[in-house]
mmCIF file of C-alpha atoms in Angstrom:
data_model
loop_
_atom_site.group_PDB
_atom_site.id
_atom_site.type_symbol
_atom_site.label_atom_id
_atom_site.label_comp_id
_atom_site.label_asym_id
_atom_site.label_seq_id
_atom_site.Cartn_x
_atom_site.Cartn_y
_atom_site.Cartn_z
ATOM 1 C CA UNK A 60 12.017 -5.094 7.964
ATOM 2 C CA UNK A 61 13.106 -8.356 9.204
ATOM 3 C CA UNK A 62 13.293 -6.958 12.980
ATOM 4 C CA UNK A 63 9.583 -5.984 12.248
ATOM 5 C CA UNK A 64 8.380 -8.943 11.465
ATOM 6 C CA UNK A 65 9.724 -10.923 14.197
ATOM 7 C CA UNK A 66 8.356 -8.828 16.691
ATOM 8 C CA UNK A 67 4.612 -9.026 15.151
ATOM 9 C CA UNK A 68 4.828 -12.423 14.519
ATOM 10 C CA UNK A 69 5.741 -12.920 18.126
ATOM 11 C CA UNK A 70 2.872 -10.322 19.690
ATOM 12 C CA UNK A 71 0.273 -11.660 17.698
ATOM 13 C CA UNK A 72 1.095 -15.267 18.447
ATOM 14 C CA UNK A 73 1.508 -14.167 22.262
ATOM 15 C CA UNK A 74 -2.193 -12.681 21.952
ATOM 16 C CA UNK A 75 -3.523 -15.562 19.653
ATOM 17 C CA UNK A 76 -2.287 -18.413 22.207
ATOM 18 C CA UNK A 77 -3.485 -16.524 25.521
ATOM 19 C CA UNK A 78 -7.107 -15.838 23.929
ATOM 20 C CA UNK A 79 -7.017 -12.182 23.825
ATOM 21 C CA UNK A 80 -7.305 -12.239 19.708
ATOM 22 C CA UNK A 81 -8.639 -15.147 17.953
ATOM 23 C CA UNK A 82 -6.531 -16.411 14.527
ATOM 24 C CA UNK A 83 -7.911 -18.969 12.104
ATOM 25 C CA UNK A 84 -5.078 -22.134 11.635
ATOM 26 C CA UNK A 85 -3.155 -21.404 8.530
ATOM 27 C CA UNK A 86 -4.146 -24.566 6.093
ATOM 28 C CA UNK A 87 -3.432 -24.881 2.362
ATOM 29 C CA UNK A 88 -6.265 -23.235 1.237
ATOM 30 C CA UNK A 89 -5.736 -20.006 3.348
ATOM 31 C CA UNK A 90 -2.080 -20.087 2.195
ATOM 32 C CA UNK A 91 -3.593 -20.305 -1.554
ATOM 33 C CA UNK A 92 -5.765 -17.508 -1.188
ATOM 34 C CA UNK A 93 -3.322 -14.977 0.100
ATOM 35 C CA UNK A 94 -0.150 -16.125 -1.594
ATOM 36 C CA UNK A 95 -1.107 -13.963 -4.970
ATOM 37 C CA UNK A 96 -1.774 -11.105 -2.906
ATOM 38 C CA UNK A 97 1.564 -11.124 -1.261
ATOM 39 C CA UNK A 98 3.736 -12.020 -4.279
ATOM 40 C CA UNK A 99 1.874 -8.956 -6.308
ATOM 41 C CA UNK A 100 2.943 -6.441 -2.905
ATOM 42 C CA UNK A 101 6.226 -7.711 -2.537
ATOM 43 C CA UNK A 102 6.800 -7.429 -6.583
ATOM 44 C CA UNK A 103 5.335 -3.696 -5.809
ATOM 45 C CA UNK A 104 8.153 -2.727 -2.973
ATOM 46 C CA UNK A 105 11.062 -4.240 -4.827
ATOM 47 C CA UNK A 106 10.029 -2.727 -8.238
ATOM 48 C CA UNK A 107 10.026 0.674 -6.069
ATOM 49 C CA UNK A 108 12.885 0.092 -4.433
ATOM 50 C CA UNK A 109 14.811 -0.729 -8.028
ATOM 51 C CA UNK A 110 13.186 2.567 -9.360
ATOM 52 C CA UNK A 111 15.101 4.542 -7.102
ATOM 53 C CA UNK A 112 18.508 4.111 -9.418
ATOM 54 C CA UNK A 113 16.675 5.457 -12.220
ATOM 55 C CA UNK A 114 14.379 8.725 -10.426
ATOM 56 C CA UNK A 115 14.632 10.681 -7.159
ATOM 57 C CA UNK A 116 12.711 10.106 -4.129
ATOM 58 C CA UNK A 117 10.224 13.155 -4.714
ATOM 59 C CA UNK A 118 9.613 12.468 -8.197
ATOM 60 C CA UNK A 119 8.361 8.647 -7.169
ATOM 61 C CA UNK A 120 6.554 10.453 -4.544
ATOM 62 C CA UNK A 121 4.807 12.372 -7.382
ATOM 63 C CA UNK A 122 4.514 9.235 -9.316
ATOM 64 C CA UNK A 123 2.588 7.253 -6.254
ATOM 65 C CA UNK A 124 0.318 10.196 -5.886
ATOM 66 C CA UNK A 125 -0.739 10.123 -9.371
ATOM 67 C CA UNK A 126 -1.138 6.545 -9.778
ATOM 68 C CA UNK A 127 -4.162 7.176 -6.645
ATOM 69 C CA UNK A 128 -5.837 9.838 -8.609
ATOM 70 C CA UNK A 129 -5.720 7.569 -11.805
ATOM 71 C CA UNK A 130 -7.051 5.056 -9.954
ATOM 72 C CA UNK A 131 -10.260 6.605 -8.397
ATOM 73 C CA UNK A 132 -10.750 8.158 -11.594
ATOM 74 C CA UNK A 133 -10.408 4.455 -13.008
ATOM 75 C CA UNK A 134 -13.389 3.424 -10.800
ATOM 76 C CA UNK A 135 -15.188 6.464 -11.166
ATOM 77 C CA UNK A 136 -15.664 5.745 -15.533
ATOM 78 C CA UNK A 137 -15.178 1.633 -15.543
ATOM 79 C CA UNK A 138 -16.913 0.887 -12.430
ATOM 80 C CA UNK A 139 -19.518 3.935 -11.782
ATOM 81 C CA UNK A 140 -18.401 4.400 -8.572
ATOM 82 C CA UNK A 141 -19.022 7.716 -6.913
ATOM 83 C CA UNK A 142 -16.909 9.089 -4.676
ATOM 84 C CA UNK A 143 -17.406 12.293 -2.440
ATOM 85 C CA UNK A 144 -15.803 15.643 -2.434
ATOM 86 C CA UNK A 145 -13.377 14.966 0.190
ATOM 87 C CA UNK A 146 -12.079 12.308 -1.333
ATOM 88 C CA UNK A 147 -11.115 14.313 -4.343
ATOM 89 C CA UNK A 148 -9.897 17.516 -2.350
ATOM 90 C CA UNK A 149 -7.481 14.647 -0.629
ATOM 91 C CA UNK A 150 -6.417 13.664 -3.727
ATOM 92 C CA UNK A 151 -5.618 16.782 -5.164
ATOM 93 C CA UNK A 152 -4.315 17.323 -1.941
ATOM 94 C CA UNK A 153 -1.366 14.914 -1.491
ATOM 95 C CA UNK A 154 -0.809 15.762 -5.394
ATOM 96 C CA UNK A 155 0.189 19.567 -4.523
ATOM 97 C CA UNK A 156 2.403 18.398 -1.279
ATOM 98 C CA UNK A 157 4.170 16.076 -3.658
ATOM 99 C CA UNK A 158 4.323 18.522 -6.160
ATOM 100 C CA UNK A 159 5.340 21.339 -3.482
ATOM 101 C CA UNK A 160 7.860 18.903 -1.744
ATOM 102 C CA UNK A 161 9.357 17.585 -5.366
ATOM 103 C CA UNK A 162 10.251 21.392 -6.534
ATOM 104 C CA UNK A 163 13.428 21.334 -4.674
ATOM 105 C CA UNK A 164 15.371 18.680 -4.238
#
C-alpha cells in the first residue's frame, strides 16, 4: 500500500506542478477538515484487517454486503430517501454472490 501511495503522490504532483490538474495548497484548515475522515477509514481497514483472526474471508464478505443493505434501508426510514429499483436488485444482488461465494470455503 505504501508502493501505491508513492506513485500517486508523485503523478498527481507531476500533473498539479505542470498545470494539467489544478490542486488547492494544503493549509491547516484543509488538513482539519479531512483529518476525521481519514482517521474513521483507516480505523475501518485495520478493524477489518484484525477481523480476519476471528472469521473467514467470505463470511466478512457477507458481513460488508449486509452492512450496504442496512444502510440504504437506514436512509430509506430515518432520512426518507427513495431509492430506485436497481439499486435494490444490486443490493440483493452482491448479497446472493456473497452468499453463493461464502457456501464453500
Amino acid at each position: 500500500m505504501l508502493y501505491q501511495n508513492i506513485v500517486l503522490v508523485t503523478i498527481v504532483s507531476t500533473l498539479s506542478l505542470s498545470g494539467a490538474v489544478p490542486t488547492e495548497s494544503l493549509t491547516w484548515n484543509l488538513i482539519k477538515v479531512w483529518l476525521p475522515g481519514n482517521i474513521i477509514f483507516v480505523g475501518m481497514l485495520i478493524t477489518s484487517m484484525f477481523s480476519l483472526k476471528y472469521i473467514n474471508v467470505a463470511m466478512l464478505t457477507i458481513l460488508k454486503n449486509v452492512a450496504n443493505v442496512l444502510t440504504a434501508s437506514g436512509e430509506t426510514y430515518f432520512f426518507k430517501k427513495q431509492h430506485g429499483t436497481q439499486v435494490w436488485v444490486a443490493l440483493m444482488l452482491m448479497i446472493i454472490s456473497a452468499v453463493a461465494g461464502g457456501i464453500r470455503p
